[in-house]
Short mmCIF file of C-alpha atoms in Angstrom, two decimals:
data_model
loop_
_atom_site.label_atom_id
_atom_site.label_comp_id
_atom_site.label_asym_id
_atom_site.label_seq_id
_atom_site.Cartn_x
_atom_site.Cartn_y
_atom_site.Cartn_z
CA UNK A 21 144.48 -132.94 -238.86
CA UNK A 22 147.29 -135.02 -240.38
CA UNK A 23 148.33 -137.42 -237.75
CA UNK A 24 152.12 -138.11 -238.52
CA UNK A 25 153.14 -141.94 -238.84
CA UNK A 26 155.96 -143.51 -236.72
CA UNK A 27 158.05 -144.23 -240.20
CA UNK A 28 157.32 -141.12 -241.91
CA UNK A 29 160.89 -139.76 -241.36
CA UNK A 30 162.70 -143.02 -242.22
CA UNK A 31 160.32 -142.91 -245.83
CA UNK A 32 161.42 -139.08 -246.53
CA UNK A 33 164.94 -140.09 -246.34
CA UNK A 34 164.77 -143.47 -248.39
CA UNK A 35 162.83 -141.27 -251.28
CA UNK A 36 165.97 -139.07 -250.78
CA UNK A 37 168.39 -141.70 -250.96
CA UNK A 38 166.46 -143.10 -253.92
CA UNK A 39 166.90 -139.95 -256.15
CA UNK A 40 170.84 -139.52 -254.54
CA UNK A 41 171.80 -137.66 -251.67
CA UNK A 42 175.57 -136.55 -252.20
CA UNK A 43 176.18 -136.06 -248.62
CA UNK A 44 175.08 -139.82 -247.56
CA UNK A 45 177.86 -140.65 -250.21
CA UNK A 46 180.18 -138.60 -248.57
CA UNK A 47 179.16 -139.66 -244.81
CA UNK A 48 179.72 -143.45 -246.30
CA UNK A 49 183.35 -142.53 -247.29
CA UNK A 50 184.61 -140.40 -244.94
CA UNK A 51 186.40 -141.23 -241.32
CA UNK A 52 185.38 -137.76 -239.87
CA UNK A 53 187.40 -138.78 -236.76
CA UNK A 54 191.17 -138.17 -238.45
CA UNK A 55 190.58 -134.39 -238.65
CA UNK A 56 189.69 -134.35 -234.50
CA UNK A 57 193.35 -134.14 -233.27
CA UNK A 58 193.78 -130.94 -235.24
CA UNK A 59 190.06 -129.41 -234.68
CA UNK A 60 190.50 -129.78 -230.75
CA UNK A 61 193.74 -127.90 -231.02
CA UNK A 62 191.51 -124.99 -232.22
CA UNK A 63 189.13 -125.76 -229.23
CA UNK A 64 192.30 -125.88 -226.81
CA UNK A 65 192.32 -122.52 -225.81
CA UNK A 66 191.27 -120.37 -223.04
CA UNK A 67 188.02 -118.70 -223.95
CA UNK A 68 187.50 -115.03 -223.70
CA UNK A 69 183.80 -115.33 -223.65
CA UNK A 70 181.51 -117.89 -222.10
CA UNK A 71 178.31 -116.81 -224.52
CA UNK A 72 178.28 -119.73 -226.89
CA UNK A 73 177.76 -122.94 -225.87
CA UNK A 74 180.62 -124.98 -225.45
CA UNK A 75 179.01 -128.70 -225.56
CA UNK A 76 178.88 -129.31 -229.28
CA UNK A 77 181.60 -131.68 -230.90
CA UNK A 78 184.17 -130.39 -232.56
CA UNK A 79 183.76 -132.70 -235.54
CA UNK A 80 179.96 -131.71 -235.71
CA UNK A 81 180.81 -128.09 -236.14
CA UNK A 82 183.58 -129.04 -238.84
CA UNK A 83 180.76 -130.69 -240.91
CA UNK A 84 178.77 -127.49 -240.71
CA UNK A 85 181.61 -125.73 -241.95
CA UNK A 86 181.85 -128.26 -244.79
CA UNK A 87 178.27 -128.13 -245.48
CA UNK A 88 178.43 -124.37 -245.56
CA UNK A 89 181.39 -124.47 -248.18
CA UNK A 90 179.54 -127.03 -250.64
CA UNK A 91 176.75 -125.02 -250.92
CA UNK A 92 178.19 -121.21 -250.11
CA UNK A 93 175.62 -120.61 -247.15
CA UNK A 94 176.04 -117.48 -244.75
CA UNK A 95 175.72 -118.57 -241.17
CA UNK A 96 171.99 -117.75 -240.76
CA UNK A 97 171.30 -119.86 -243.87
CA UNK A 98 173.26 -122.19 -242.54
CA UNK A 99 171.35 -122.69 -239.12
CA UNK A 100 168.33 -122.49 -241.19
CA UNK A 101 168.92 -124.98 -243.73
CA UNK A 102 169.94 -127.63 -240.84
CA UNK A 103 166.66 -126.76 -239.28
CA UNK A 104 164.70 -127.28 -242.85
CA UNK A 105 166.53 -129.92 -244.63
CA UNK A 106 166.33 -133.77 -243.65
CA UNK A 107 169.36 -134.34 -245.41
CA UNK A 108 171.47 -131.66 -243.79
CA UNK A 109 169.95 -132.93 -240.36
CA UNK A 110 171.19 -136.72 -241.31
CA UNK A 111 174.92 -135.56 -242.66
CA UNK A 112 175.30 -134.05 -239.27
CA UNK A 113 173.81 -136.88 -237.18
CA UNK A 114 171.26 -134.65 -235.52
CA UNK A 115 168.19 -136.21 -234.81
CA UNK A 116 164.89 -133.90 -235.27
CA UNK A 117 164.30 -133.27 -231.39
CA UNK A 118 167.93 -132.24 -231.17
CA UNK A 119 169.27 -128.84 -230.53
CA UNK A 120 170.95 -127.41 -233.69
CA UNK A 121 174.06 -124.58 -233.43
CA UNK A 122 172.77 -121.31 -233.84
CA UNK A 123 174.57 -118.95 -236.50
CA UNK A 124 176.77 -117.44 -233.92
CA UNK A 125 178.16 -120.88 -232.37
CA UNK A 126 178.87 -121.30 -236.22
CA UNK A 127 180.67 -118.25 -236.26
CA UNK A 128 182.73 -118.50 -233.25
CA UNK A 129 184.13 -121.83 -234.16
CA UNK A 130 185.17 -120.69 -237.55
CA UNK A 131 187.07 -117.94 -235.69
CA UNK A 132 188.78 -120.84 -233.63
CA UNK A 133 190.45 -122.10 -236.95
CA UNK A 134 191.11 -118.94 -238.50
CA UNK A 135 192.78 -118.05 -234.88
CA UNK A 136 194.68 -121.47 -234.80
CA UNK A 137 195.56 -121.39 -238.45
CA UNK A 138 194.77 -124.90 -238.91
CA UNK A 139 192.94 -125.08 -242.40
CA UNK A 140 196.11 -125.96 -243.92
CA UNK A 141 196.79 -128.74 -241.30
CA UNK A 142 192.85 -130.14 -242.22
CA UNK A 143 193.69 -129.98 -245.88
CA UNK A 144 196.90 -131.66 -245.50
CA UNK A 145 195.24 -134.55 -243.16
CA UNK A 146 192.70 -135.23 -245.68
CA UNK A 147 195.52 -135.41 -248.70
CA UNK A 148 197.47 -137.88 -246.69
CA UNK A 149 193.94 -139.93 -246.26
CA UNK A 150 193.59 -139.50 -250.16
CA UNK A 151 196.92 -141.12 -250.96
CA UNK A 152 196.66 -144.02 -248.24
CA UNK A 153 193.31 -144.72 -249.64
CA UNK A 154 194.64 -145.49 -253.54
CA UNK A 155 193.91 -141.80 -254.37
CA UNK A 156 197.64 -140.96 -255.51
CA UNK A 157 198.47 -137.87 -257.36
CA UNK A 158 198.82 -139.54 -260.96
CA UNK A 159 199.37 -138.45 -264.48
CA UNK A 160 200.73 -134.89 -264.00
CA UNK A 161 199.35 -131.96 -262.50
CA UNK A 162 197.53 -128.49 -263.64
CA UNK A 163 198.05 -125.22 -261.82
CA UNK A 164 195.48 -122.59 -262.86
CA UNK A 165 193.57 -119.73 -260.47
CA UNK A 166 190.38 -118.56 -260.01
CA UNK A 167 189.03 -115.38 -259.05
CA UNK A 168 186.77 -115.04 -255.75
CA UNK A 169 184.59 -111.99 -255.52
CA UNK A 170 184.03 -110.36 -252.46
CA UNK A 171 181.71 -107.33 -251.87
CA UNK A 172 183.43 -103.88 -253.58
CA UNK A 173 184.65 -101.34 -251.38
CA UNK A 174 183.09 -97.71 -251.85
CA UNK A 175 186.19 -95.99 -250.96
CA UNK A 176 187.36 -92.42 -252.68
CA UNK A 177 190.29 -92.60 -255.03
CA UNK A 178 192.54 -91.13 -251.70
CA UNK A 179 191.76 -93.82 -249.50
CA UNK A 180 192.02 -96.75 -252.19
CA UNK A 181 195.71 -95.12 -252.87
CA UNK A 182 196.18 -95.01 -249.42
CA UNK A 183 195.34 -98.72 -248.62
CA UNK A 184 197.27 -99.55 -251.42
CA UNK A 185 200.45 -97.97 -249.77
CA UNK A 186 199.50 -100.21 -246.46
CA UNK A 187 197.99 -97.24 -244.71
CA UNK A 188 194.15 -97.09 -243.30
CA UNK A 189 192.94 -93.53 -243.29
CA UNK A 190 192.95 -92.01 -239.61
CA UNK A 191 189.44 -90.70 -240.21
CA UNK A 192 187.80 -94.38 -239.90
CA UNK A 193 185.69 -95.10 -236.74
CA UNK A 194 186.82 -98.68 -235.17
CA UNK A 195 183.76 -99.86 -236.50
CA UNK A 196 184.31 -98.66 -239.93
CA UNK A 197 187.57 -100.38 -239.93
CA UNK A 198 186.05 -103.67 -238.72
CA UNK A 199 183.66 -103.41 -241.94
CA UNK A 200 186.18 -102.71 -244.25
CA UNK A 201 188.32 -105.16 -246.40
CA UNK A 202 191.71 -103.51 -246.90
CA UNK A 203 193.54 -106.81 -248.30
CA UNK A 204 191.30 -107.43 -251.42
CA UNK A 205 192.55 -106.07 -254.61
CA UNK A 206 191.13 -104.89 -258.22
CA UNK A 207 192.46 -106.91 -261.30
CA UNK A 208 190.96 -107.09 -264.96
CA UNK A 209 190.14 -110.46 -266.86
CA UNK A 210 189.02 -110.43 -270.06
CA UNK A 211 188.44 -106.90 -270.03
CA UNK A 212 186.09 -107.12 -266.59
CA UNK A 213 187.00 -105.96 -263.53
CA UNK A 214 186.80 -108.14 -260.47
CA UNK A 215 187.37 -107.31 -257.17
CA UNK A 216 188.79 -109.65 -254.51
CA UNK A 217 191.22 -112.59 -254.17
CA UNK A 218 192.38 -115.48 -255.89
CA UNK A 219 192.31 -119.22 -255.40
CA UNK A 220 195.30 -120.46 -257.16
CA UNK A 221 195.40 -124.66 -256.98
CA UNK A 222 197.23 -127.57 -258.62
CA UNK A 223 194.92 -130.55 -259.82
CA UNK A 224 196.28 -133.98 -260.24
CA UNK A 225 195.20 -135.07 -263.52
CA UNK A 226 194.26 -138.65 -262.76
CA UNK A 227 191.40 -137.84 -260.22
CA UNK A 228 190.75 -134.00 -260.40
CA UNK A 229 191.51 -133.48 -256.75
CA UNK A 230 193.11 -130.33 -255.55
CA UNK A 231 196.63 -131.31 -254.05
CA UNK A 232 197.86 -128.12 -253.06
CA UNK A 233 196.34 -124.41 -253.11
CA UNK A 234 197.52 -120.65 -252.23
CA UNK A 235 195.42 -117.23 -251.57
CA UNK A 236 196.29 -114.28 -252.81
CA UNK A 237 195.03 -110.78 -253.47
CA UNK A 238 193.38 -110.53 -256.92
CA UNK A 239 195.93 -108.21 -258.29
CA UNK A 240 198.73 -110.86 -257.57
CA UNK A 241 199.71 -112.19 -260.87
CA UNK A 242 199.25 -116.19 -261.27
CA UNK A 243 202.66 -117.28 -262.06
CA UNK A 244 203.86 -115.75 -258.60
CA UNK A 245 202.84 -118.72 -256.98
CA UNK A 246 203.56 -121.25 -259.33
CA UNK A 247 206.40 -122.95 -258.17
CA UNK A 248 204.99 -123.20 -254.68
CA UNK A 249 201.98 -124.74 -256.02
CA UNK A 250 203.94 -128.04 -257.44
CA UNK A 251 202.75 -131.14 -255.41
CA UNK A 252 204.16 -134.70 -255.44
CA UNK A 253 202.93 -136.63 -258.15
CA UNK A 254 203.94 -139.74 -260.19
CA UNK A 255 204.45 -138.14 -263.14
CA UNK A 256 206.41 -134.88 -263.91
CA UNK A 257 204.28 -133.68 -266.31
CA UNK A 258 202.74 -130.09 -265.27
CA UNK A 259 199.90 -127.93 -267.53
CA UNK A 260 199.19 -124.47 -267.40
CA UNK A 261 198.09 -121.51 -269.50
CA UNK A 262 200.20 -119.04 -271.20
CA UNK A 263 200.10 -116.56 -268.34
CA UNK A 264 202.54 -118.92 -266.63
CA UNK A 265 204.91 -118.89 -269.46
CA UNK A 266 208.49 -117.64 -269.20
CA UNK A 267 211.85 -118.48 -270.31
CA UNK A 268 213.00 -118.35 -266.60
CA UNK A 269 210.32 -120.85 -266.08
CA UNK A 270 210.81 -123.27 -268.34
CA UNK A 271 214.48 -123.28 -267.33
CA UNK A 272 213.56 -123.88 -263.79
CA UNK A 273 211.06 -126.70 -264.74
CA UNK A 274 213.80 -128.31 -266.83
CA UNK A 275 216.24 -128.22 -264.47
CA UNK A 276 213.97 -129.75 -261.47
CA UNK A 277 213.14 -132.45 -263.86
CA UNK A 278 209.64 -131.43 -265.02
CA UNK A 279 208.01 -131.81 -268.44
CA UNK A 280 206.33 -128.87 -269.20
CA UNK A 281 203.06 -128.39 -271.16
CA UNK A 282 202.33 -124.61 -271.04
CA UNK A 283 200.07 -122.75 -273.58
CA UNK A 284 201.96 -121.16 -276.14
CA UNK A 285 201.03 -117.40 -276.36
CA UNK A 286 201.39 -115.20 -279.64
CA UNK A 287 201.94 -111.28 -279.80
CA UNK A 288 200.86 -108.59 -282.27
CA UNK A 289 204.55 -109.11 -284.09
CA UNK A 290 204.81 -112.86 -283.75
CA UNK A 291 201.70 -115.03 -284.59
CA UNK A 292 201.59 -118.31 -283.62
CA UNK A 293 202.33 -120.68 -286.39
CA UNK A 294 200.00 -123.66 -287.31
CA UNK A 295 202.25 -126.14 -285.56
CA UNK A 296 201.98 -124.18 -282.14
CA UNK A 297 198.30 -123.54 -282.63
CA UNK A 298 197.80 -127.13 -282.82
CA UNK A 299 199.95 -127.66 -279.90
CA UNK A 300 197.92 -125.43 -277.67
CA UNK A 301 194.67 -127.26 -279.15
CA UNK A 302 196.51 -130.82 -277.96
CA UNK A 303 197.49 -129.31 -274.48
CA UNK A 304 193.92 -127.96 -273.71
CA UNK A 305 192.47 -131.32 -273.88
CA UNK A 306 194.01 -131.97 -270.39
CA UNK A 307 194.41 -128.25 -269.09
CA UNK A 308 190.98 -127.97 -269.32
CA UNK A 309 189.98 -130.60 -266.90
CA UNK A 310 190.96 -128.09 -264.05
CA UNK A 311 187.90 -125.70 -265.03
CA UNK A 312 185.88 -128.90 -263.82
CA UNK A 313 186.93 -127.83 -260.27
CA UNK A 314 185.96 -124.27 -260.76
CA UNK A 315 182.63 -125.45 -262.51
CA UNK A 316 181.52 -127.64 -259.76
CA UNK A 317 182.30 -124.94 -257.20
CA UNK A 318 180.26 -122.39 -259.09
CA UNK A 319 177.48 -124.78 -259.77
CA UNK A 320 177.20 -126.36 -256.14
CA UNK A 321 177.71 -123.14 -254.53
CA UNK A 322 175.77 -120.90 -256.90
CA UNK A 323 177.23 -117.27 -256.42
CA UNK A 324 180.34 -117.45 -255.21
CA UNK A 325 180.70 -113.96 -253.53
CA UNK A 326 183.08 -114.64 -250.41
CA UNK A 327 181.33 -112.29 -247.61
CA UNK A 328 184.12 -112.02 -245.25
CA UNK A 329 186.62 -109.42 -243.83
CA UNK A 330 190.72 -109.59 -244.75
CA UNK A 331 192.73 -112.09 -246.07
CA UNK A 332 193.18 -114.42 -242.81
CA UNK A 333 189.39 -115.04 -243.17
CA UNK A 334 189.45 -115.42 -246.92
CA UNK A 335 192.34 -118.06 -246.95
CA UNK A 336 189.81 -120.12 -244.33
CA UNK A 337 187.16 -119.73 -246.19
CA UNK A 338 188.39 -120.64 -249.47
CA UNK A 339 190.78 -123.06 -248.01
CA UNK A 340 187.57 -124.89 -246.52
CA UNK A 341 185.91 -124.96 -250.06
CA UNK A 342 188.91 -126.57 -251.36
CA UNK A 343 188.76 -129.19 -248.86
CA UNK A 344 184.94 -129.55 -249.08
CA UNK A 345 185.51 -130.27 -252.86
CA UNK A 346 188.17 -132.81 -252.32
CA UNK A 347 185.76 -134.44 -249.88
CA UNK A 348 182.89 -134.37 -251.94
CA UNK A 349 184.94 -135.67 -254.98
CA UNK A 350 186.42 -138.70 -253.04
CA UNK A 351 182.72 -139.68 -252.24
CA UNK A 352 181.89 -139.29 -256.15
CA UNK A 353 184.88 -141.70 -257.55
CA UNK A 354 183.97 -144.14 -254.65
CA UNK A 355 180.58 -144.42 -255.42
CA UNK A 356 181.36 -144.69 -259.13
CA UNK A 357 184.03 -147.21 -258.48
CA UNK A 358 181.62 -149.91 -257.02
#
């Protein structure tokens, strides 16, 4: 039988750091206490249940949600990974002998955030922190959207027709209603069908940080939330793909003092001229930077299937995912600047 040594854990963590632990970089650069006022508001309510443990600190539970968002883990998988991975335990400040919040506790705390509606406040708090620490939104902004898939609903055509009208079939039991997502919608992109929601974001060109976001069902056209995404930036330049281009939008951008760099689109009767094609190529060098954000989220999280019910919970999960990306991105930016 192998006798464990006194410094075995420290040696293991040292080797993890030597190979590069992104979570350690985050902990070195983020003052988690900035989130406490908003998080305490979510906890400051009359509890209808005394089942879940009350002793866990809100910062600990929030950091667990950040981990969950970075790696797209279910509640059960999150509990297991915290128990199993030394890097997760260290990130959370949990000693190996300390009790780990279980999956039910994680779910309940996320529901607290849903009911309190504070994820947007948490996102704004960190954006203010970014700006105060030198990460101003600079060199213009890029607007785009990505589809977030949810499990497909096996409804009949009649049921889907009623759901689109805002009705829920009367013959659905209460249990079935809780399991059905009536807010998600179908959409097509590049000839393929997708079911779920959209994560609309505005990213600053300088740092590739998400500065604003909106969550809608997947069927809503990207252009419908364009104006509300425009964030404060030191530059008035705005990049977007051709889906956002319209005469009215170009007029509004000009009136508001923005310089548009929206991709041109051709048609069957009017193909793009060589000059317009060259302009698209030039603009895409900047606009394509936003694909880094969606690519990082997909790479870190693997399958981006969102397992939640309803747009209210989807907004919390996607909002936390955007916030977690910014937290991770800041850690990387500070680490590379040293």
